[in-house]
Coordinates of C-alpha atoms in Angstrom, one line a residue:
Chain A
M29 CA 0.0 0.0 0.0
A30 CA 1.3 3.4 -0.8
V31 CA 1.5 5.8 2.1
E32 CA -1.0 8.6 1.9
I33 CA -0.6 12.0 3.4
P34 CA -3.4 12.3 5.9
E35 CA -6.0 15.0 6.2
S36 CA -5.7 17.6 8.9
D37 CA -7.3 15.5 11.7
A38 CA -3.8 14.1 12.6
T39 CA -3.2 12.5 16.0
P40 CA -1.2 12.9 18.1
D41 CA -1.2 16.6 18.3
P42 CA 2.3 18.2 18.2
L43 CA 0.8 21.3 19.9
N44 CA 0.2 19.4 23.2
E45 CA 3.7 20.3 24.3
V46 CA 3.7 24.0 23.3
N47 CA 2.6 25.8 26.4
S48 CA 3.1 23.1 29.1
P49 CA 6.0 20.9 28.0
S50 CA 6.7 17.5 29.7
S51 CA 10.3 18.6 30.1
K52 CA 11.8 21.2 32.5
C53 CA 10.9 24.7 31.7
V54 CA 11.9 28.2 32.9
H55 CA 9.5 31.1 32.7
F56 CA 10.8 34.7 32.3
G57 CA 8.5 37.6 33.1
V58 CA 8.0 40.8 31.2
D59 CA 10.8 42.3 33.4
Q60 CA 13.1 39.7 31.9
A61 CA 12.0 40.2 28.3
L62 CA 14.4 38.9 25.6
P63 CA 15.8 41.5 23.2
L64 CA 15.5 40.4 19.6
D65 CA 17.6 41.1 16.6
G66 CA 14.5 42.1 14.6
G67 CA 13.9 44.9 17.1
G68 CA 11.7 44.9 20.2
T69 CA 11.6 42.4 22.9
L70 CA 9.8 39.1 23.7
G71 CA 8.3 38.8 27.1
P72 CA 7.0 37.0 29.0
W73 CA 8.7 34.0 27.5
Q74 CA 9.7 30.5 28.4
I75 CA 12.4 28.0 27.5
A76 CA 11.9 24.3 27.7
Y77 CA 14.9 22.1 28.4
E78 CA 16.2 18.7 29.6
T79 CA 19.3 18.0 31.6
Y80 CA 21.3 14.8 31.9
G81 CA 24.1 13.9 34.4
T82 CA 25.2 16.0 37.4
L83 CA 26.6 19.4 37.6
N84 CA 29.9 19.3 39.6
A85 CA 30.7 21.5 42.5
D86 CA 32.7 24.1 40.6
K87 CA 30.2 24.0 37.7
S88 CA 32.9 23.3 35.2
N89 CA 31.4 20.2 33.5
A90 CA 28.3 21.7 31.7
V91 CA 27.8 20.8 28.1
L92 CA 25.2 22.6 26.0
V93 CA 23.8 20.6 23.1
C94 CA 22.1 22.6 20.4
H95 CA 19.5 20.9 18.3
A96 CA 18.9 21.2 14.5
L97 CA 15.9 22.6 12.6
T98 CA 13.3 20.1 13.7
G99 CA 15.1 18.7 16.8
D100 CA 14.1 19.2 20.4
Q101 CA 15.4 19.2 24.0
Y102 CA 15.1 15.4 24.2
V103 CA 18.7 14.8 23.0
A104 CA 19.1 11.6 25.1
S105 CA 15.6 10.8 26.4
T106 CA 12.3 9.7 24.9
N107 CA 10.4 12.3 22.9
P108 CA 7.0 12.6 24.5
I109 CA 5.2 13.0 21.2
T110 CA 6.8 10.4 19.1
G111 CA 7.9 8.0 21.8
K112 CA 11.2 7.7 20.0
P113 CA 14.6 7.6 21.8
G114 CA 16.6 10.9 22.0
W115 CA 17.7 12.2 18.7
W116 CA 21.4 12.1 19.6
S117 CA 21.4 9.2 22.0
L118 CA 24.3 7.7 20.1
M119 CA 26.4 10.7 21.0
V120 CA 25.0 11.7 24.4
G121 CA 24.5 9.3 27.3
P122 CA 26.3 7.2 29.9
G123 CA 29.6 6.1 28.4
K124 CA 28.9 7.9 25.1
P125 CA 31.3 10.4 23.5
I126 CA 29.5 13.2 25.4
D127 CA 29.4 11.1 28.6
T128 CA 26.6 12.0 31.0
D129 CA 28.4 10.1 33.7
K130 CA 31.0 12.8 33.5
Y131 CA 29.3 15.9 32.1
F132 CA 26.2 17.8 32.9
V133 CA 24.4 18.0 29.6
I134 CA 21.8 20.7 28.9
C135 CA 19.6 20.7 25.8
S136 CA 16.8 23.3 25.2
N137 CA 14.2 23.7 22.6
V138 CA 15.0 26.6 20.4
L139 CA 13.2 29.9 20.4
G140 CA 10.5 29.8 17.8
G141 CA 10.2 26.0 18.3
C142 CA 7.1 24.1 19.3
L143 CA 8.2 21.8 22.1
G144 CA 7.8 24.2 25.0
T145 CA 10.0 27.2 24.3
T146 CA 8.1 30.3 23.2
G147 CA 7.3 30.1 19.5
P148 CA 4.5 30.9 17.1
A149 CA 2.2 28.2 18.5
S150 CA 2.6 29.5 22.0
T151 CA -0.3 31.4 23.6
N152 CA 0.3 35.2 23.5
P153 CA -0.5 36.2 27.1
E154 CA -1.8 39.6 25.8
T155 CA -4.5 38.1 23.6
G156 CA -4.9 34.6 25.0
K157 CA -4.5 33.3 21.5
P158 CA -1.6 31.6 19.7
Y159 CA 1.0 34.1 18.4
G160 CA 0.8 32.8 14.9
L161 CA 2.5 35.4 12.6
T162 CA 2.4 38.0 15.3
M163 CA 5.3 36.3 16.9
P164 CA 8.4 38.4 16.0
V165 CA 10.9 36.7 13.6
V166 CA 13.8 35.4 15.5
T167 CA 17.4 34.7 14.6
I168 CA 20.1 32.2 15.6
R169 CA 21.6 34.9 17.8
D170 CA 18.2 35.3 19.5
M171 CA 18.1 31.6 20.1
V172 CA 21.5 31.7 21.6
R173 CA 20.6 34.7 23.8
A174 CA 17.7 32.7 25.1
Q175 CA 20.0 29.7 25.9
A176 CA 22.4 32.1 27.6
R177 CA 19.5 33.2 29.9
L178 CA 18.8 29.5 30.7
V179 CA 22.5 28.9 31.4
D180 CA 22.5 32.0 33.7
H181 CA 19.4 30.6 35.4
L182 CA 21.2 27.3 36.0
G183 CA 24.0 29.3 37.7
I184 CA 26.6 28.3 35.1
D185 CA 29.2 30.8 34.1
T186 CA 31.3 28.9 31.6
L187 CA 30.1 26.0 29.5
F188 CA 32.7 23.3 29.2
A189 CA 31.4 22.6 25.7
V190 CA 28.8 23.7 23.2
A191 CA 28.0 21.1 20.6
G192 CA 25.6 20.6 17.8
G193 CA 25.0 19.6 14.2
S194 CA 23.5 21.6 11.3
M195 CA 21.5 24.5 12.7
G196 CA 22.9 23.3 16.1
G197 CA 26.3 23.9 14.7
M198 CA 25.3 27.4 13.7
Q199 CA 24.3 28.0 17.3
V200 CA 27.6 26.6 18.5
L201 CA 29.5 29.1 16.3
Q202 CA 27.2 32.0 17.4
W203 CA 27.9 31.0 21.1
A204 CA 31.6 31.1 20.5
A205 CA 31.4 34.4 18.7
S206 CA 28.9 36.1 21.0
F207 CA 30.0 34.7 24.4
P208 CA 33.7 33.8 23.8
E209 CA 34.5 33.8 27.5
R210 CA 31.7 31.5 28.3
V211 CA 32.6 28.7 25.9
F212 CA 35.6 26.5 26.8
S213 CA 35.2 24.3 23.7
A214 CA 33.0 24.3 20.7
I215 CA 31.9 21.4 18.4
P216 CA 30.2 22.6 15.3
I217 CA 29.3 19.6 13.1
A218 CA 28.0 19.7 9.5
A219 CA 27.4 23.4 9.7
G220 CA 28.7 26.7 8.4
A221 CA 29.0 30.3 9.4
R222 CA 26.2 31.3 7.0
H223 CA 23.3 29.8 5.2
S224 CA 24.1 29.5 1.5
S225 CA 21.9 30.7 -1.3
Q226 CA 21.1 27.1 -2.2
N227 CA 20.0 26.4 1.4
I228 CA 17.8 29.5 1.5
A229 CA 16.3 28.3 -1.8
F230 CA 15.3 25.0 -0.4
H231 CA 13.8 26.6 2.7
E232 CA 11.8 29.0 0.6
V233 CA 10.3 26.0 -1.3
G234 CA 9.3 24.5 2.1
R235 CA 7.8 27.7 3.3
Q236 CA 5.9 28.3 0.1
A237 CA 4.5 24.8 0.3
I238 CA 3.2 25.5 3.8
M239 CA 1.7 28.9 2.9
A240 CA 0.1 27.5 -0.2
D241 CA -1.9 25.1 1.9
P242 CA -5.4 26.6 2.3
N243 CA -5.5 25.2 5.8
W244 CA -2.5 27.5 6.7
A245 CA -5.1 30.3 6.8
G246 CA -2.7 33.1 6.9
G247 CA -0.9 31.5 9.8
D248 CA -4.1 31.5 11.9
Y249 CA -4.8 27.8 11.6
I250 CA -4.8 27.0 15.3
S251 CA -7.7 29.4 16.0
K252 CA -9.6 28.0 13.1
G253 CA -9.1 24.4 14.2
V254 CA -7.3 23.2 11.1
R255 CA -3.7 22.3 10.3
P256 CA -1.7 22.8 7.1
T257 CA -0.5 19.2 7.1
K258 CA -0.3 18.8 3.4
G259 CA 1.9 21.9 3.0
L260 CA 4.1 21.0 5.9
A261 CA 4.5 17.4 4.7
V262 CA 5.6 18.6 1.3
A263 CA 8.1 21.0 3.0
R264 CA 9.5 18.1 4.9
M265 CA 9.7 15.9 1.8
A266 CA 11.7 18.5 -0.1
A267 CA 14.0 19.1 2.9
H268 CA 14.5 15.5 3.6
I269 CA 16.0 15.0 0.1
T270 CA 18.7 17.6 1.0
Y271 CA 19.6 15.6 4.2
M272 CA 20.6 12.5 2.2
S273 CA 23.2 11.9 -0.5
D274 CA 22.5 10.7 -4.0
E275 CA 24.5 7.6 -3.2
S276 CA 22.6 6.8 0.0
L277 CA 19.3 7.3 -1.8
H278 CA 20.5 5.0 -4.5
Q279 CA 21.7 2.4 -2.1
K280 CA 18.5 2.5 0.0
F281 CA 15.9 2.7 -2.7
G282 CA 17.4 2.6 -6.2
R283 CA 14.6 2.5 -8.7
N284 CA 12.8 -0.2 -6.6
L285 CA 9.0 -0.3 -6.8
Q286 CA 6.9 -0.1 -3.7
D287 CA 4.7 -3.2 -3.1
R288 CA 4.1 -3.8 -6.8
D289 CA 5.7 -5.6 -9.7
S290 CA 5.2 -3.0 -12.5
L291 CA 4.6 0.7 -13.0
T292 CA 0.9 1.7 -12.6
F293 CA 1.0 4.5 -15.2
G294 CA -0.5 6.8 -12.7
F295 CA 0.6 9.1 -9.9
D296 CA 0.5 6.7 -7.0
A297 CA 3.8 6.1 -5.2
D298 CA 5.2 3.6 -7.6
F299 CA 8.7 4.0 -6.3
Q300 CA 10.0 3.2 -2.9
I301 CA 11.6 6.6 -2.6
E302 CA 8.2 8.2 -3.2
S303 CA 6.6 6.1 -0.5
Y304 CA 9.5 6.8 1.8
L305 CA 9.2 10.6 1.4
R306 CA 5.5 10.6 1.8
H307 CA 6.0 8.6 5.0
Q308 CA 8.6 11.1 6.2
G309 CA 6.2 14.0 5.4
M310 CA 3.3 12.3 7.1
T311 CA 5.1 11.5 10.4
F312 CA 6.6 14.9 10.5
V313 CA 3.3 16.7 10.7
D314 CA 2.5 14.7 13.8
R315 CA 5.4 16.2 15.7
F316 CA 6.0 19.7 14.3
D317 CA 4.1 22.9 14.0
A318 CA 3.9 24.5 10.5
N319 CA 4.5 28.1 11.7
S320 CA 7.5 27.0 13.8
Y321 CA 8.9 25.6 10.6
L322 CA 8.6 29.0 9.0
Y323 CA 10.2 30.7 11.9
V324 CA 13.1 28.3 12.4
T325 CA 14.0 28.1 8.7
R326 CA 14.0 31.8 8.6
A327 CA 16.4 32.0 11.5
M328 CA 18.8 29.8 9.6
D329 CA 18.4 31.8 6.4
Y330 CA 19.3 35.0 8.3
F331 CA 22.4 33.5 9.8
D332 CA 25.6 35.1 8.6
L333 CA 28.4 35.5 11.1
A334 CA 30.7 37.3 8.7
K335 CA 28.1 40.0 8.1
E336 CA 27.4 40.4 11.8
F337 CA 31.1 40.9 12.6
G338 CA 32.4 42.5 9.4
S339 CA 34.4 39.4 8.6
L340 CA 34.6 35.8 9.7
P341 CA 38.0 36.1 11.4
K342 CA 36.7 39.1 13.3
A343 CA 33.9 36.9 14.7
F344 CA 36.6 34.8 16.4
Q345 CA 39.2 37.4 17.2
G346 CA 41.0 36.7 20.4
S347 CA 39.0 33.5 20.9
K348 CA 40.4 31.2 23.6
T349 CA 37.9 28.5 22.8
R350 CA 39.1 25.1 21.6
Y351 CA 37.2 24.2 18.4
C352 CA 36.5 20.8 16.8
V353 CA 35.0 21.4 13.4
M354 CA 33.6 18.5 11.5
S355 CA 32.1 17.9 8.1
F356 CA 31.1 14.8 6.0
T357 CA 32.3 14.0 2.5
S358 CA 28.8 13.4 1.1
D359 CA 27.1 16.4 2.8
W360 CA 26.0 18.7 0.0
L361 CA 23.7 20.8 2.2
F362 CA 26.6 22.0 4.4
P363 CA 29.6 20.8 2.3
T364 CA 33.1 20.6 3.6
S365 CA 33.9 24.0 2.0
E366 CA 31.6 25.7 4.5
S367 CA 33.4 24.1 7.4
K368 CA 36.8 24.9 5.9
A369 CA 35.8 28.5 5.6
V370 CA 35.2 28.5 9.4
V371 CA 38.5 26.7 9.9
K372 CA 40.3 29.2 7.7
A373 CA 38.8 32.1 9.8
L374 CA 39.7 30.4 13.0
N375 CA 43.3 30.0 11.8
A376 CA 43.4 33.6 10.7
A377 CA 42.2 34.5 14.2
A378 CA 45.0 32.2 15.6
A379 CA 42.3 30.1 17.4
N380 CA 42.8 26.6 18.7
V381 CA 41.1 24.5 16.1
S382 CA 40.9 20.9 15.0
F383 CA 39.1 19.9 11.9
V384 CA 38.1 16.6 10.4
E385 CA 36.3 15.7 7.2
V386 CA 34.7 12.4 8.0
E387 CA 34.3 9.9 5.1
S388 CA 30.6 9.0 4.9
D389 CA 28.1 8.4 2.1
R390 CA 25.1 9.3 4.3
G391 CA 24.9 12.9 3.4
H392 CA 24.0 15.7 5.8
D393 CA 22.1 13.3 8.2
A394 CA 25.4 11.6 8.9
F395 CA 25.8 13.6 12.1
L396 CA 22.8 11.9 13.6
L397 CA 23.7 8.4 12.5
D398 CA 26.1 5.7 13.6
V399 CA 29.4 7.0 12.2
P400 CA 32.2 5.5 14.3
E401 CA 34.8 8.0 13.0
M402 CA 32.7 10.9 14.2
F403 CA 32.3 9.3 17.7
S404 CA 36.0 8.6 18.1
T405 CA 37.0 12.1 17.0
I406 CA 34.5 13.8 19.3
R407 CA 35.3 11.4 22.2
G408 CA 39.0 12.2 21.7
F409 CA 38.4 15.9 21.5
V410 CA 36.2 16.1 24.5
T411 CA 38.5 14.0 26.6
G412 CA 41.5 16.2 25.6
A413 CA 39.5 19.3 26.4
A414 CA 38.4 17.9 29.7
A415 CA 42.0 17.3 30.7
A416 CA 42.8 20.9 29.7
R417 CA 39.8 22.1 31.8
G418 CA 40.8 20.0 34.7
I419 CA 37.6 18.0 34.8
P420 CA 38.2 14.8 36.8
A421 CA 37.5 11.4 35.3
P422 CA 34.2 9.6 36.0
G423 CA 34.1 8.6 39.6
G424 CA 36.9 11.1 40.3
R425 CA 36.8 13.3 43.3
Chain B
M18 CA 53.0 12.7 4.5
A19 CA 52.6 9.0 4.7
L20 CA 56.3 8.9 5.5
T21 CA 55.8 10.4 9.0
S22 CA 54.3 7.3 10.5
Q23 CA 56.3 4.9 8.3
L24 CA 59.5 6.2 9.8
T25 CA 58.6 5.6 13.4
I26 CA 61.0 2.9 14.5
G27 CA 59.2 0.4 16.8
N28 CA 57.9 2.3 19.8
D29 CA 61.0 4.5 20.0
V30 CA 60.7 8.2 19.3
R31 CA 62.1 8.9 15.9
G32 CA 65.6 10.3 16.2
D33 CA 64.9 13.4 14.0
Y34 CA 62.0 14.2 16.4
R35 CA 64.5 14.6 19.2
V36 CA 66.7 16.8 17.1
V37 CA 63.7 18.9 16.0
A38 CA 62.4 19.2 19.5
D39 CA 65.7 20.5 20.8
F40 CA 65.4 23.4 18.4
V41 CA 61.9 24.4 19.6
P42 CA 61.9 27.1 22.4
E43 CA 59.9 26.3 25.5
G44 CA 56.3 27.7 25.4
S45 CA 56.5 28.9 21.7
R46 CA 53.7 28.8 19.2
V47 CA 54.3 25.9 16.9
L48 CA 52.7 24.5 13.7
D49 CA 53.6 21.0 12.7
I50 CA 52.7 20.3 9.1
G51 CA 52.3 16.7 8.0
C52 CA 52.1 15.8 11.7
G53 CA 51.0 12.2 11.1
D54 CA 49.7 10.6 14.3
G55 CA 50.9 13.6 16.3
A56 CA 53.9 11.9 17.9
L57 CA 56.2 14.9 17.5
L58 CA 53.6 17.4 18.4
D59 CA 52.7 15.4 21.5
I60 CA 56.3 15.5 22.6
L61 CA 56.5 19.3 22.0
V62 CA 53.2 20.0 23.9
R63 CA 54.1 17.7 26.9
E64 CA 57.8 18.4 27.2
R65 CA 58.3 21.8 25.7
R66 CA 54.9 23.2 26.8
V67 CA 54.4 24.7 23.3
D68 CA 51.1 26.1 22.1
G69 CA 51.0 23.5 19.3
R70 CA 48.9 23.1 16.2
G71 CA 49.1 20.5 13.4
M72 CA 48.1 19.9 9.9
E73 CA 47.7 16.4 8.4
L74 CA 46.3 15.1 5.2
S75 CA 45.0 11.7 6.4
Q76 CA 41.7 11.5 8.3
D77 CA 43.2 8.6 10.3
G78 CA 46.1 10.7 11.3
V79 CA 43.9 13.7 12.3
N80 CA 41.7 11.4 14.3
K81 CA 44.7 10.0 16.2
C82 CA 45.9 13.5 16.9
V83 CA 42.5 14.8 18.1
E84 CA 42.2 11.7 20.3
R85 CA 45.5 12.6 21.9
G86 CA 44.0 16.0 22.7
L87 CA 46.1 17.8 20.0
S88 CA 44.7 20.6 17.8
V89 CA 45.1 19.4 14.3
V90 CA 43.3 20.3 11.1
Q91 CA 42.8 18.1 8.1
G92 CA 44.6 19.9 5.3
D93 CA 47.1 19.7 2.4
A94 CA 50.4 21.6 2.7
D95 CA 50.1 22.4 -1.0
E96 CA 46.8 24.1 -0.7
D97 CA 45.9 25.1 2.9
L98 CA 48.9 27.0 4.2
T99 CA 47.5 30.1 2.7
D100 CA 44.9 30.1 5.4
Y101 CA 47.4 31.2 8.0
P102 CA 48.3 34.8 8.5
D103 CA 51.9 36.1 8.2
G104 CA 54.1 35.3 11.2
A105 CA 51.3 33.3 12.9
F106 CA 53.8 30.9 14.6
D107 CA 57.2 31.2 16.3
V108 CA 58.2 27.9 14.8
V109 CA 56.8 26.0 11.8
I110 CA 57.9 22.4 11.4
M111 CA 57.8 20.2 8.4
S112 CA 59.3 16.9 9.1
Q113 CA 60.0 14.5 6.3
T114 CA 57.2 15.9 4.2
L115 CA 58.6 18.6 1.9
Q116 CA 59.7 16.0 -0.6
A117 CA 56.2 14.6 -0.8
T118 CA 54.6 18.0 -1.7
H119 CA 53.7 19.0 -5.3
D120 CA 55.3 22.4 -5.0
P121 CA 58.1 22.3 -2.5
K122 CA 59.3 25.7 -3.4
G123 CA 55.9 27.3 -2.9
V124 CA 55.4 25.3 0.3
L125 CA 58.8 26.4 1.7
Q126 CA 57.9 30.0 0.8
E127 CA 54.6 29.6 2.8
L128 CA 56.5 28.1 5.7
L129 CA 58.8 31.1 5.8
R130 CA 55.9 33.5 5.6
I131 CA 53.9 31.8 8.4
G132 CA 56.7 31.1 10.9
D133 CA 59.4 33.3 12.4
Q134 CA 61.6 30.1 12.3
V135 CA 61.2 27.1 10.1
L136 CA 62.4 23.6 10.9
V137 CA 62.6 21.3 7.9
S138 CA 63.8 17.8 7.9
I139 CA 64.4 16.1 4.6
P140 CA 65.9 12.9 3.3
N141 CA 69.2 13.4 1.4
F142 CA 69.0 11.8 -2.0
A143 CA 72.7 12.2 -2.5
F144 CA 73.5 9.9 0.5
W145 CA 76.4 7.7 -0.6
R146 CA 74.4 4.4 -0.5
N147 CA 71.9 6.0 -2.9
R148 CA 74.7 7.1 -5.1
M149 CA 76.1 3.6 -5.1
Q150 CA 72.8 2.0 -6.1
L151 CA 72.5 4.4 -9.0
L152 CA 76.1 4.2 -10.0
F153 CA 76.7 0.4 -9.8
R154 CA 73.2 -1.1 -10.1
G155 CA 71.7 1.6 -12.3
R156 CA 68.6 1.4 -10.2
M157 CA 66.6 4.0 -8.3
P158 CA 67.8 3.7 -4.7
V159 CA 65.7 1.7 -2.2
T160 CA 67.0 1.7 1.4
K161 CA 65.7 0.7 4.8
Y162 CA 65.1 4.4 5.5
L163 CA 63.5 5.1 2.1
P164 CA 61.8 1.8 1.4
Y165 CA 59.7 2.7 -1.6
E166 CA 60.0 1.6 -5.2
W167 CA 60.0 4.5 -7.8
Y168 CA 56.4 3.7 -8.8
D169 CA 54.8 3.8 -5.3
T170 CA 56.9 6.4 -3.5
P171 CA 55.1 9.4 -2.0
N172 CA 58.4 11.2 -2.3
I173 CA 57.9 12.9 -5.7
H174 CA 60.4 15.7 -5.2
F175 CA 63.7 14.4 -3.9
C176 CA 66.6 16.6 -3.5
S177 CA 70.1 16.5 -2.0
L178 CA 71.2 18.7 0.9
S179 CA 73.1 20.9 -1.5
D180 CA 70.0 21.3 -3.7
F181 CA 68.0 22.3 -0.6
V182 CA 70.5 24.8 0.6
E183 CA 70.5 26.3 -2.9
L184 CA 66.7 26.7 -2.8
C185 CA 67.0 28.4 0.6
E186 CA 69.4 30.9 -1.0
E187 CA 67.1 31.5 -3.9
L188 CA 64.3 32.2 -1.4
E189 CA 66.6 34.5 0.6
A190 CA 66.2 32.3 3.7
T191 CA 69.0 32.1 6.2
V192 CA 70.1 28.7 7.2
V193 CA 70.7 29.3 10.9
D194 CA 71.7 25.7 11.8
T195 CA 71.9 22.3 10.2
V196 CA 72.1 18.9 11.9
I197 CA 72.9 15.8 9.8
L198 CA 71.5 12.4 10.7
D199 CA 71.7 8.8 9.8
G200 CA 68.7 6.7 8.7
Q201 CA 67.7 6.1 12.3
G202 CA 67.8 9.8 13.0
N203 CA 71.0 9.7 15.1
K204 CA 73.2 12.7 14.8
I205 CA 76.3 12.3 12.8
P206 CA 79.0 14.2 14.7
V207 CA 81.3 15.1 12.0
R208 CA 82.6 18.6 11.2
A209 CA 83.1 18.5 7.5
P210 CA 82.6 20.7 4.5
W211 CA 79.2 20.7 2.8
W212 CA 80.2 18.4 -0.1
M213 CA 81.1 15.8 2.6
W214 CA 77.8 16.2 4.5
N215 CA 76.0 15.8 1.2
I216 CA 77.6 12.3 1.0
V217 CA 77.4 11.0 4.6
A218 CA 74.0 12.4 5.7
E219 CA 71.0 10.2 5.2
Q220 CA 68.8 13.0 6.4
A221 CA 69.1 16.4 7.8
V222 CA 67.3 19.0 9.9
F223 CA 67.5 22.6 8.8
L224 CA 66.7 25.6 11.0
L225 CA 65.7 28.5 8.7
E226 CA 64.8 32.1 9.1
R227 CA 63.4 34.7 6.7

């Protein structure tokens, strides 16, 4: 059977977690409003997060993990909506490269997201209705400012490490540039210091798909009791292609047909790849809010560290942070050249940088997958940084 | 750059590493190009307390370095040295790698631009055993120290010590010091004119300045 994109009566509802998340959550009042790059402030606002491991006495072992476009705070624990394990549980957990027996790991939902941090689906306290498009557009720097408030709230001065892939990697770079003295080590993976024209183009396709869905209703779909699931699913389908390599698609699906022996000479999902993409689109709408998708993709598009600082080396001038930059050979969304531009700038700024291009045919998604070379490099880098930071070994006193 | 690890003799520290390390001032800023698995850089960081960086072509090598806690970028000496600003390092080291680059002259120029001091160690193609193999056997030299056949050697730009010194002169670099070594990297303690060194040395370490 071909997978069909469902109508808008999807269950479970991704909006269940918007205002009262299952995770930890800090509320900031109007007096603690968050200044935004687009002008004005946001407040009251809230940030939803999870923590793993134990903060040590001198608060030197905190690791902030930043999630990607559609990620969430459940980096190493079960997502309450999907019931799936944490999105980076291969990387973060007891005995894992980012070892929760040793480090205190924090992961928060991004500003503009839909898993409990204030975003377009959140209820605007002034109106009692969802923000929708009245939510101000946010940037990667706004997301990082919000995280910094959370880190302040947790009483942590310097983060031992900030790590993340894709949009998470953008946040890592923003952290290092905006709060150099608060970041001991930085691990941007499969990322870049800007969103490329091609990347913006793909995002625009996704946004247009959402906004072309009549159920989007000018962004006011929640009040109208409908959901632009078709548009959001198409956006996800287009984006999903960019997360994989031609080779991995070919290996996984080739031109194989889906549950049939011959072509149907119609527009059903004849090919496995079509069925797979429809499935990806369909499951995505169960866990993500369409307006959040608009806001978060926009934040990525606006990201350009060189523009913010005048030049990329200036963004890292005088940086004492230890960097571990990583890219993947088959990633065409954030190709190695983007990581190398960051490395070049870090070298120009005489920063302390390691860089590895990991051989993988899995495309951009490689950072989320079981790629042993990635784990051994990160484990080595983190261990070396821990020694430099003077963090005792597990069980150490 | 493959040579770096090839030349590690057993678990012992390569002899030329000792010689190179002796030239590196305590606490200096150092870039080791073609740093392999990071053995030399590790010695420099631990024993000479340098602020050390490395560049290595192979992913495997970079991974081993990063696992040791060293700061190493994956890069190619022929292409990626332009990323570094002028005078970025007190000492730039290129150990047994120059002869494996595509453009040794351009690379050496870059080394002199990036580092206040440059330490280069190279094999001496004019070593007497090599001369004998060419003269009497009429074959490209293959020795324990340079074990490759002509068709599989990464060493695409061999030179003699005299050739190298001539290149330094052409680039207006000052040869501050030279140490000649045997194949195991032991110092050869002879005071002799250059033409003699060019026969007895199997390899040499040069300290250069702009």
